[in-house]
Short mmCIF file of C-alpha atoms in Angstrom, two decimals:
data_model
loop_
_atom_site.label_atom_id
_atom_site.label_comp_id
_atom_site.label_asym_id
_atom_site.label_seq_id
_atom_site.Cartn_x
_atom_site.Cartn_y
_atom_site.Cartn_z
CA MET X 1 74.09 92.91 36.28
CA LYS X 2 74.22 96.53 36.93
CA PHE X 3 71.65 98.85 35.33
CA THR X 4 72.22 102.58 35.23
CA GLU X 5 69.23 105.12 35.66
CA LYS X 6 69.37 105.63 31.83
CA ASP X 7 68.89 101.94 31.39
CA ILE X 8 66.01 101.70 33.66
CA GLN X 9 64.39 104.57 31.77
CA GLN X 10 64.95 102.86 28.45
CA ILE X 11 63.28 99.55 29.77
CA GLU X 12 60.37 101.32 31.19
CA SER X 13 59.81 103.27 27.79
CA LYS X 14 59.33 100.02 26.23
CA GLY X 15 56.57 99.05 28.41
CA MET X 16 58.73 96.44 30.26
CA THR X 17 59.76 96.09 33.89
CA LEU X 18 63.30 95.67 35.34
CA ALA X 19 62.11 92.27 36.78
CA GLN X 20 61.04 91.10 33.33
CA VAL X 21 64.52 91.93 31.99
CA GLN X 22 66.24 90.25 34.83
CA SER X 23 64.31 86.96 34.52
CA GLN X 24 65.36 87.04 30.69
CA LEU X 25 69.02 87.42 31.77
CA GLU X 26 68.61 84.48 34.11
CA LEU X 27 67.56 82.34 31.17
CA PHE X 28 70.79 83.17 29.47
CA GLU X 29 72.62 82.20 32.57
CA THR X 30 70.96 78.99 33.06
CA GLY X 31 70.53 78.19 29.45
CA MET X 32 67.22 76.67 27.92
CA PRO X 33 66.80 72.91 28.44
CA PHE X 34 66.32 70.90 25.16
CA VAL X 35 62.87 69.30 24.75
CA ASN X 36 62.77 65.58 25.67
CA LEU X 37 61.33 63.90 22.57
CA SER X 38 59.60 60.70 23.61
CA SER X 39 58.83 59.65 19.66
CA ALA X 40 57.85 61.06 16.27
CA ALA X 41 54.13 61.62 15.88
CA THR X 42 53.10 59.52 12.91
CA ILE X 43 49.85 58.26 11.10
CA ASN X 44 47.60 56.55 13.78
CA LYS X 45 50.19 57.43 16.43
CA GLY X 46 49.39 60.99 17.04
CA ILE X 47 48.48 62.01 13.30
CA VAL X 48 44.97 61.40 12.04
CA LYS X 49 44.67 60.45 8.26
CA CYS X 50 41.07 61.21 6.91
CA SER X 51 39.35 59.03 4.38
CA GLU X 52 37.62 60.74 1.47
CA VAL X 53 34.33 59.90 3.14
CA THR X 54 35.51 61.53 6.50
CA LYS X 55 36.84 64.47 4.80
CA ALA X 56 33.55 65.16 3.03
CA ARG X 57 31.69 64.71 6.22
CA TYR X 58 33.80 67.42 8.01
CA ILE X 59 33.58 69.68 5.03
CA ASN X 60 29.74 69.36 4.90
CA PHE X 61 29.52 69.78 8.74
CA PHE X 62 31.68 73.03 8.47
CA ASP X 63 29.53 74.34 5.63
CA SER X 64 26.29 73.58 7.69
CA LYS X 65 27.72 75.63 10.57
CA ARG X 66 29.79 78.39 9.15
CA ASN X 67 27.00 81.02 8.94
CA ASP X 68 26.21 80.47 12.70
CA VAL X 69 29.81 81.09 14.05
CA SER X 70 32.26 83.90 13.92
CA ILE X 71 35.49 83.22 11.87
CA ALA X 72 38.61 85.11 11.49
CA LYS X 73 41.89 84.51 9.64
CA PHE X 74 44.94 85.36 11.50
CA VAL X 75 48.09 86.04 9.24
CA PRO X 76 51.50 86.69 10.85
CA ALA X 77 52.88 89.08 8.17
CA SER X 78 55.42 91.08 10.17
CA GLY X 79 58.68 91.11 8.38
CA ALA X 80 60.48 92.71 5.51
CA ALA X 81 61.39 90.36 2.56
CA THR X 82 65.13 90.56 3.35
CA ARG X 83 65.60 86.82 3.82
CA MET X 84 63.75 86.08 0.64
CA PHE X 85 66.41 87.99 -1.27
CA LYS X 86 69.36 86.93 0.82
CA THR X 87 70.96 85.51 -2.46
CA LEU X 88 70.61 88.57 -4.51
CA PHE X 89 71.94 90.83 -1.81
CA ARG X 90 75.11 88.88 -1.72
CA PHE X 91 75.30 88.90 -5.43
CA ILE X 92 75.11 92.79 -5.46
CA ASP X 93 77.72 93.08 -2.63
CA GLU X 94 80.34 90.68 -3.70
CA TYR X 95 80.12 90.22 -7.54
CA VAL X 96 83.01 92.04 -9.36
CA PRO X 97 81.97 92.42 -13.20
CA GLU X 98 85.63 93.34 -13.97
CA ASP X 99 87.18 90.32 -12.53
CA GLU X 100 84.66 87.49 -13.20
CA THR X 101 81.64 86.35 -15.17
CA ILE X 102 78.27 85.60 -13.43
CA ASN X 103 78.81 81.91 -14.07
CA SER X 104 82.11 81.92 -12.42
CA PHE X 105 80.47 83.65 -9.48
CA ILE X 106 77.77 81.12 -9.30
CA ASN X 107 80.27 78.20 -9.43
CA LYS X 108 82.54 79.84 -6.77
CA TYR X 109 79.77 79.94 -4.26
CA LYS X 110 77.99 76.80 -5.60
CA ASP X 111 74.92 79.14 -5.52
CA ALA X 112 72.23 77.00 -7.09
CA ASP X 113 69.61 79.53 -6.18
CA LEU X 114 71.11 82.29 -7.99
CA SER X 115 71.59 80.07 -10.96
CA LEU X 116 67.94 79.07 -10.96
CA PHE X 117 66.98 82.75 -10.54
CA PHE X 118 68.60 83.71 -13.91
CA VAL X 119 67.40 80.57 -15.58
CA GLY X 120 63.77 81.24 -14.77
CA ILE X 121 64.00 85.18 -14.65
CA GLU X 122 61.31 85.59 -17.46
CA LYS X 123 58.81 83.53 -15.38
CA LEU X 124 59.15 85.68 -12.20
CA PRO X 125 55.96 87.72 -11.64
CA PHE X 126 57.65 91.11 -11.69
CA TYR X 127 59.96 90.45 -14.65
CA ASN X 128 58.12 92.95 -16.92
CA THR X 129 57.76 95.61 -14.27
CA VAL X 130 61.46 95.53 -13.50
CA LEU X 131 62.14 95.84 -17.33
CA GLU X 132 60.05 98.83 -17.55
CA GLN X 133 61.99 100.46 -14.54
CA ILE X 134 65.38 99.56 -16.05
CA GLU X 135 64.63 101.58 -19.09
CA VAL X 136 64.03 104.57 -16.88
CA PHE X 137 67.18 104.12 -14.94
CA TYR X 138 69.57 102.79 -17.66
CA PRO X 139 68.34 103.96 -21.07
CA ASP X 140 71.30 102.11 -22.84
CA TYR X 141 70.38 98.81 -21.11
CA ALA X 142 69.91 97.02 -24.52
CA SER X 143 73.31 97.67 -25.75
CA PHE X 144 75.14 96.24 -22.54
CA SER X 145 76.54 92.73 -22.27
CA ASN X 146 74.33 89.89 -21.00
CA ASP X 147 76.18 89.80 -17.61
CA ARG X 148 75.97 93.43 -17.10
CA GLN X 149 72.14 93.18 -18.15
CA LYS X 150 71.54 90.64 -15.35
CA LEU X 151 73.37 92.66 -12.75
CA LEU X 152 71.39 95.83 -13.57
CA PHE X 153 68.18 93.82 -13.43
CA VAL X 154 69.10 92.73 -9.89
CA LYS X 155 70.04 96.24 -8.92
CA THR X 156 66.91 97.80 -10.27
CA MET X 157 64.87 95.40 -8.12
CA MET X 158 66.92 95.69 -5.06
CA ASP X 159 68.67 99.30 -4.91
CA GLU X 160 67.10 101.62 -2.25
CA ASP X 161 66.74 104.51 -4.71
CA LYS X 162 64.97 102.18 -7.38
CA MET X 163 62.43 99.51 -6.63
CA ASN X 164 63.76 98.68 -3.18
CA TYR X 165 62.11 95.16 -2.96
CA GLY X 166 64.33 94.16 -0.08
CA PHE X 167 62.55 96.73 2.15
CA TYR X 168 59.07 95.68 1.14
CA PRO X 169 57.13 93.50 3.51
CA LYS X 170 56.60 90.08 1.98
CA GLY X 171 52.85 90.45 1.81
CA LEU X 172 53.06 93.29 -0.75
CA LEU X 173 55.46 91.82 -3.12
CA PRO X 174 54.04 90.86 -6.53
CA PHE X 175 53.74 86.88 -6.00
CA HIS X 176 51.49 86.06 -9.00
CA GLU X 177 51.25 87.25 -12.59
CA TYR X 178 47.85 86.91 -14.24
CA LYS X 179 46.70 88.00 -17.66
CA ASP X 180 45.51 91.41 -16.49
CA HIS X 181 47.39 92.16 -13.36
CA LEU X 182 49.88 91.20 -10.67
CA ALA X 183 48.71 89.91 -7.40
CA THR X 184 50.39 90.33 -3.94
CA ALA X 185 50.48 87.60 -1.16
CA PHE X 186 47.93 90.02 0.69
CA GLU X 187 45.52 90.06 -2.18
CA GLU X 188 45.55 86.11 -2.44
CA HIS X 189 44.79 85.79 1.19
CA LEU X 190 41.64 87.92 0.56
CA PHE X 191 40.54 85.67 -2.32
CA GLU X 192 41.14 82.59 -0.34
CA ALA X 193 39.58 83.78 2.93
CA ALA X 194 36.31 84.31 0.78
CA LEU X 195 36.30 80.48 0.15
CA TYR X 196 36.66 79.20 3.72
CA ALA X 197 37.02 82.01 6.23
CA SER X 198 33.88 83.95 5.43
CA THR X 199 30.46 83.83 7.32
CA ASN X 200 27.24 85.22 5.68
CA ASN X 201 29.51 86.70 2.80
CA ILE X 202 31.60 88.73 5.26
CA ALA X 203 35.43 87.90 5.94
CA PHE X 204 37.39 89.20 8.70
CA LEU X 205 41.31 89.08 8.42
CA HIS X 206 43.81 90.15 10.92
CA PHE X 207 47.35 90.85 9.88
CA THR X 208 50.22 91.23 12.19
CA ILE X 209 52.58 93.74 10.52
CA SER X 210 55.44 96.15 11.33
CA GLU X 211 54.05 99.60 12.04
CA VAL X 212 56.14 101.03 9.30
CA TYR X 213 54.30 99.19 6.80
CA LYS X 214 50.70 100.20 7.84
CA LYS X 215 50.03 102.85 5.19
CA MET X 216 51.51 100.43 2.42
CA PHE X 217 48.94 97.85 3.40
CA ASP X 218 46.13 100.31 3.76
CA ASP X 219 46.91 101.67 0.17
CA GLU X 220 46.94 98.13 -1.23
CA PHE X 221 43.54 97.20 0.35
CA VAL X 222 42.12 100.45 -1.13
CA ARG X 223 43.58 99.72 -4.47
CA ILE X 224 42.34 96.04 -4.75
CA ARG X 225 39.05 95.98 -2.46
CA GLU X 226 36.35 96.86 -4.96
CA ILE X 227 37.65 94.28 -7.54
CA VAL X 228 38.04 91.51 -4.87
CA GLU X 229 34.74 92.18 -3.21
CA GLN X 230 32.98 92.01 -6.60
CA LYS X 231 34.72 88.84 -7.74
CA THR X 232 34.17 86.96 -4.53
CA ASN X 233 30.79 88.50 -3.54
CA THR X 234 32.39 89.01 -0.11
CA LYS X 235 32.82 92.10 2.21
CA PHE X 236 36.20 92.18 3.91
CA HIS X 237 36.95 93.68 7.11
CA ILE X 238 40.89 94.08 7.67
CA ALA X 239 42.54 94.66 11.02
CA PHE X 240 46.19 95.23 11.57
CA SER X 241 48.21 94.87 14.73
CA TYR X 242 52.01 95.23 15.54
CA GLN X 243 54.34 93.14 17.52
CA LYS X 244 54.41 95.08 20.79
CA ALA X 245 57.85 96.48 21.81
CA SER X 246 56.97 95.20 25.41
CA THR X 247 57.42 91.67 24.03
CA ASP X 248 61.08 92.29 22.86
CA THR X 249 63.95 90.57 24.60
CA ILE X 250 67.32 91.93 25.86
CA ALA X 251 70.52 90.91 23.96
CA VAL X 252 73.64 89.89 25.50
CA THR X 253 77.31 89.28 24.25
CA PRO X 254 78.57 85.63 23.84
CA GLU X 255 80.24 86.33 27.37
CA ASN X 256 76.89 87.10 28.88
CA GLU X 257 77.42 90.78 29.29
CA LEU X 258 74.83 93.19 28.36
CA PHE X 259 75.14 93.94 24.64
CA ARG X 260 75.29 97.80 24.20
CA ALA X 261 75.04 99.82 20.92
CA ASP X 262 77.76 102.31 20.16
CA ASN X 263 75.60 104.97 21.86
CA GLY X 264 75.90 102.98 25.01
CA GLN X 265 72.08 102.01 24.94
CA LEU X 266 70.86 98.44 25.83
CA THR X 267 70.07 96.30 22.73
CA PHE X 268 66.53 94.79 22.54
CA ARG X 269 65.40 92.47 19.66
CA PRO X 270 61.96 91.30 18.46
CA SER X 271 61.49 87.97 20.28
CA GLY X 272 60.12 85.78 17.29
CA HIS X 273 56.52 84.90 16.43
CA GLY X 274 55.81 83.80 19.91
CA ALA X 275 55.25 87.58 20.76
CA LEU X 276 52.09 87.42 18.48
CA LEU X 277 50.34 85.34 21.21
CA GLU X 278 49.27 88.82 22.49
CA ASN X 279 47.82 89.81 19.31
CA LEU X 280 46.00 86.44 18.79
CA ASN X 281 44.60 86.78 22.29
CA LEU X 282 42.96 90.23 20.97
CA LEU X 283 40.56 88.14 18.78
CA ASP X 284 37.05 87.23 19.80
CA SER X 285 36.10 84.66 16.94
CA ASP X 286 34.75 81.13 17.43
CA VAL X 287 36.94 79.73 14.70
CA ILE X 288 40.43 81.25 13.92
CA PHE X 289 42.56 80.14 10.74
CA ILE X 290 46.24 80.70 11.12
CA LYS X 291 48.28 80.72 8.06
CA ASN X 292 51.58 82.45 7.16
CA ILE X 293 51.65 85.38 4.77
CA ASP X 294 53.82 83.76 2.17
CA ASN X 295 51.76 80.46 1.91
CA VAL X 296 49.45 81.20 -0.86
CA VAL X 297 48.71 79.66 -4.47
CA VAL X 298 47.51 80.95 -7.69
CA TYR X 299 43.83 80.96 -8.37
CA LYS X 300 43.38 77.53 -10.06
CA TYR X 301 44.63 75.84 -6.83
CA GLU X 302 42.60 77.82 -4.27
CA ASP X 303 39.56 75.59 -4.28
CA GLU X 304 41.69 72.45 -3.52
CA VAL X 305 43.37 74.16 -0.77
CA ALA X 306 40.15 75.57 0.70
CA GLU X 307 38.66 72.04 0.86
CA TYR X 308 41.38 70.91 3.35
CA LYS X 309 41.01 74.24 5.53
CA LYS X 310 37.30 73.39 5.63
CA MET X 311 38.07 69.87 6.60
CA LEU X 312 40.17 71.02 9.53
CA ALA X 313 37.61 73.58 10.63
CA GLY X 314 34.84 70.95 10.37
CA MET X 315 36.79 68.82 12.61
CA LEU X 316 37.41 71.77 15.02
CA LEU X 317 33.57 72.30 15.35
CA GLU X 318 32.75 68.69 15.85
CA ILE X 319 35.35 67.99 18.51
CA GLN X 320 34.58 71.30 20.13
CA GLN X 321 30.84 70.50 20.51
CA GLU X 322 31.81 67.16 22.11
CA VAL X 323 34.20 68.77 24.48
CA PHE X 324 31.63 71.36 25.52
CA ASP X 325 28.97 68.86 26.17
CA HIS X 326 31.30 66.88 28.33
CA LEU X 327 32.39 70.04 30.29
CA LYS X 328 28.71 70.94 30.89
CA LEU X 329 28.17 67.51 32.30
CA LEU X 330 31.18 67.66 34.50
CA GLU X 331 30.20 70.97 35.82
CA SER X 332 26.70 69.67 36.70
CA GLY X 333 28.15 67.25 39.11
CA GLU X 334 25.84 64.61 38.01
CA VAL X 335 28.32 62.26 36.63
CA THR X 336 28.17 58.41 36.61
CA GLU X 337 31.12 56.00 36.36
CA GLU X 338 30.16 55.45 32.84
CA ASP X 339 30.32 59.03 32.10
CA ILE X 340 33.80 59.15 33.46
CA LEU X 341 34.81 56.26 31.33
CA THR X 342 33.23 57.75 28.24
CA ILE X 343 35.05 61.12 28.68
CA SER X 344 38.26 59.35 29.62
CA GLN X 345 38.12 57.49 26.32
CA PHE X 346 37.33 60.70 24.27
CA LEU X 347 40.44 62.43 25.80
CA VAL X 348 42.69 59.55 24.85
CA ASN X 349 41.16 58.50 21.45
CA THR X 350 40.12 62.00 20.03
CA LEU X 351 42.36 64.62 21.63
CA HIS X 352 45.48 62.18 22.16
CA VAL X 353 45.62 63.03 25.99
CA VAL X 354 47.89 60.67 27.91
CA ILE X 355 45.92 60.09 31.08
CA SER X 356 47.83 59.65 34.36
CA SER X 357 48.48 56.04 35.27
CA GLU X 358 47.25 56.87 38.78
CA PHE X 359 43.76 58.11 37.56
CA GLU X 360 41.78 54.95 38.37
CA LYS X 361 43.11 55.40 42.06
CA TYR X 362 41.74 58.83 42.36
CA SER X 363 38.57 59.76 44.30
CA THR X 364 35.51 60.40 42.02
CA LYS X 365 35.58 64.15 42.95
CA TYR X 366 39.22 64.33 41.90
CA GLN X 367 38.64 62.31 38.69
CA ILE X 368 35.98 64.89 37.73
CA GLU X 369 38.38 67.79 38.51
CA TYR X 370 41.23 66.07 36.43
CA LEU X 371 39.02 65.57 33.39
CA PHE X 372 37.52 68.95 33.59
CA ASP X 373 41.12 70.49 33.72
CA LYS X 374 42.25 68.35 30.83
CA LEU X 375 39.06 69.47 28.63
CA ASN X 376 38.82 73.18 29.60
CA ARG X 377 41.53 74.40 27.28
CA PRO X 378 41.90 76.08 23.83
CA ILE X 379 41.86 73.63 20.88
CA ARG X 380 43.98 73.63 17.77
CA ILE X 381 43.61 71.29 14.81
CA CYS X 382 46.92 71.19 12.86
CA GLY X 383 47.44 70.25 9.29
CA MET X 384 50.75 68.25 8.80
CA VAL X 385 52.37 67.53 5.51
CA LYS X 386 54.73 64.66 4.64
CA ASN X 387 58.25 65.46 5.28
CA GLU X 388 59.98 66.79 2.10
CA GLY X 389 63.31 67.93 3.87
CA GLU X 390 61.94 71.50 4.51
CA PRO X 391 63.60 73.29 7.45
CA GLY X 392 61.40 74.01 10.53
CA GLY X 393 59.36 72.33 13.19
CA GLY X 394 57.54 68.89 13.11
CA PRO X 395 55.06 66.92 15.23
CA PHE X 396 56.36 64.92 18.09
CA TRP X 397 55.32 63.15 21.42
CA VAL X 398 57.17 64.99 24.17
CA LYS X 399 57.91 64.11 27.74
CA ASP X 400 58.05 67.12 30.19
CA GLU X 401 59.92 67.33 33.51
CA LYS X 402 56.98 65.82 35.39
CA GLY X 403 56.97 62.66 32.98
CA GLN X 404 53.87 63.79 31.20
CA ILE X 405 53.59 63.00 27.61
CA SER X 406 51.76 65.26 25.15
CA LEU X 407 51.75 66.14 21.38
CA GLN X 408 53.89 69.16 20.61
CA ILE X 409 55.09 71.00 17.37
CA VAL X 410 58.85 71.10 18.04
CA GLU X 411 61.37 73.32 16.18
CA SER X 412 64.89 71.83 15.37
CA ALA X 413 66.55 74.54 17.58
CA GLN X 414 64.74 72.99 20.58
CA ILE X 415 66.27 69.34 20.11
CA ASP X 416 69.73 68.13 21.15
CA LEU X 417 70.76 66.74 17.80
CA ASP X 418 73.95 65.53 19.34
CA ASN X 419 72.04 63.30 21.45
CA LYS X 420 72.09 59.93 19.57
CA LYS X 421 68.57 58.96 20.69
CA GLN X 422 67.01 62.25 20.11
CA ASN X 423 68.51 62.41 16.66
CA GLU X 424 67.22 58.91 15.86
CA ILE X 425 63.63 60.11 16.72
CA VAL X 426 64.02 63.09 14.39
CA LYS X 427 65.24 60.87 11.64
CA ASN X 428 62.07 58.75 12.08
CA ALA X 429 59.77 61.73 11.73
CA THR X 430 57.46 61.37 8.68
CA HIS X 431 55.73 64.71 8.88
CA PHE X 432 56.49 68.57 8.98
CA ASN X 433 54.49 71.50 10.39
CA PRO X 434 53.34 73.85 7.52
CA VAL X 435 51.81 76.30 9.88
CA ASP X 436 48.28 75.35 8.98
CA LEU X 437 46.12 75.76 12.10
CA VAL X 438 42.49 76.13 12.84
CA CYS X 439 41.98 77.19 16.51
CA GLY X 440 39.11 77.35 19.11
CA ILE X 441 40.01 79.90 21.80
CA LYS X 442 36.79 80.08 23.73
CA ASN X 443 35.64 78.08 26.54
CA PHE X 444 32.17 76.15 26.97
CA LYS X 445 30.62 79.42 28.18
CA GLY X 446 31.63 81.48 25.12
CA GLU X 447 34.46 83.31 26.96
CA VAL X 448 37.97 83.75 25.37
CA PHE X 449 40.62 82.00 27.35
CA ASP X 450 43.64 83.93 28.63
CA LEU X 451 46.07 82.25 26.15
CA GLN X 452 49.01 83.27 28.37
CA GLN X 453 48.04 80.61 30.78
CA PHE X 454 48.68 77.90 28.38
CA VAL X 455 52.27 78.59 27.51
CA ASP X 456 55.40 76.56 28.51
CA PRO X 457 58.00 79.31 29.32
CA LYS X 458 60.75 76.58 29.24
CA THR X 459 60.44 76.27 25.49
CA ALA X 460 61.94 79.66 24.79
CA PHE X 461 65.40 79.39 22.97
CA ILE X 462 68.49 81.23 22.57
CA THR X 463 70.10 81.99 19.22
CA MET X 464 73.17 83.68 17.87
CA LYS X 465 72.82 86.78 15.84
CA THR X 466 74.87 89.69 14.76
CA HIS X 467 74.46 93.45 15.14
CA ALA X 468 76.73 95.97 13.46
CA GLY X 469 79.19 93.24 12.77
CA LYS X 470 79.31 91.78 16.45
CA GLU X 471 78.16 88.57 17.71
CA LEU X 472 75.28 88.68 20.22
CA MET X 473 73.00 85.99 21.93
CA ALA X 474 69.12 86.64 21.50
CA LEU X 475 66.34 85.11 23.33
CA GLU X 476 63.37 84.09 21.35
CA LEU X 477 59.87 83.52 23.20
CA PRO X 478 58.08 80.20 22.85
CA GLY X 479 56.98 80.00 19.31
CA LEU X 480 53.48 80.83 18.55
CA TRP X 481 52.41 77.30 17.37
CA ASN X 482 55.32 75.65 19.57
CA GLY X 483 55.61 76.46 23.29
CA SER X 484 53.05 79.16 23.18
CA MET X 485 50.45 76.57 22.65
CA ALA X 486 52.23 73.69 24.59
CA ASP X 487 49.17 73.31 26.91
CA TRP X 488 46.30 73.52 24.35
CA ASN X 489 44.45 70.29 23.38
CA THR X 490 46.03 69.37 20.06
CA VAL X 491 44.99 67.29 17.01
CA PHE X 492 47.39 66.56 14.18
CA VAL X 493 45.85 65.74 10.88
CA GLU X 494 47.72 64.89 7.58
CA VAL X 495 47.06 67.32 4.57
CA PRO X 496 48.60 67.11 1.19
CA LEU X 497 51.54 69.05 0.02
CA ILE X 498 49.30 71.30 -2.31
CA THR X 499 48.35 73.16 0.94
CA PHE X 500 52.03 74.18 1.83
CA ASN X 501 53.56 76.69 -0.74
CA PRO X 502 55.80 79.07 1.20
CA VAL X 503 58.12 81.68 -0.69
CA LYS X 504 61.23 81.31 1.49
CA THR X 505 63.35 82.44 -1.42
CA VAL X 506 62.57 84.27 -4.52
CA THR X 507 63.03 81.29 -6.69
CA ASP X 508 60.04 79.56 -4.86
CA LEU X 509 58.08 81.93 -7.13
CA LEU X 510 58.91 79.69 -9.95
CA LYS X 511 57.33 76.53 -8.45
CA PRO X 512 53.90 75.36 -10.30
CA THR X 513 51.73 76.60 -7.54
CA HIS X 514 52.91 80.15 -8.07
CA GLN X 515 52.75 80.07 -11.89
CA ILE X 516 49.64 80.33 -13.97
CA GLU X 517 50.90 78.23 -17.06
#
């Protein structure tokens, strides 16, 4: 494709090179291969189920070590809450009060979410706040019909010149209503971090946000800091980073031509959460918890959720200790046949690594190199919940193009669901990925790995989007917990549904884990 001088200037101004853009365009040309699922990961076949005794042991192990290690909580929190209010945006755009009732509008679109919104409206955490604002904008509100009141309630929430909730980052929306205040998701992450992600009563949290929201997050932290620190007896250190412009990807038309805006400029798009691998790689902590911004609970459930976080972290520290001992032995060169057998069994039984069928034929020197390579990687312990039909990724055994099989978290967009065999494997999946990770990103010498070395670039995927009403094809980088961690050592562990409470739509705030009563 031909690039003008202006195009090249635009590319370079984003911190990108022409070669990078051309390699992205090649991916559109060749298309991305689907992953090749070998089987679903299930209990005792890739997913560990801890007994109460084992769970208690991991929790105690973590509690005994937590003040001797550095801990951070990494929270992807980049976007605006637009998708959370998708139903309300459509309602404002398409509802015509002169021609139809709200009920007939709901029936026309079979919009169960909008129906639930109005049924549960008084239980929404911001209900009273919106009512206060309505009185400012619509002094005669009380005299209006029920349908008009509902429309004005939504408009007060969503209109740009009013509360403008659609613009807010999800992390700063009121999520929970307590007796004396409203709590944002950001605030709940601090309370939760004090329980499991603090060391010596200090908690480090790193939020990835859009730069436009930085002042809003700073202001919120100033507002709540003293109260949260007093209640938790914990000092908080908050860091923010942004999805870098250099991780954006170029967009093309459905015909594979460069997609240009009306002013003739190239169109670039954020490349999904895989871009945050660079942000994660900035951290220097021994233990890193990763959890999405909208996955929080009201206070009464926090202790139970924290128990499972500590269980996963205890498992990480115990496994990591054994990995480091094996690596030191392998590096020393004083390795017996018995050591090789012990380390091989550890890889298979604990880290679920499928060892080459040729391994026994290797020379001792090559066996040592092979085991060292398999062990010397970042480690992630991933909580998995039972599949309740939620959209998103799940745990599978995947075969790569070299025939090697490994445990991976796979998104549905990466799977050829038209392939009968692959579809059957998906149907047999029992668990779902709730983005509940505890990671070790340092090697046995205490150095941070270069996480870019463990990415599978072939797990990027192409999606259809629209821009100014026109269709385009967008390229998403390998997802942060998908292909970006493809070559990490991975352990999947079952955790209960109580640990997974995302707010994908506004009506999710009506679920018990987001309600005080």
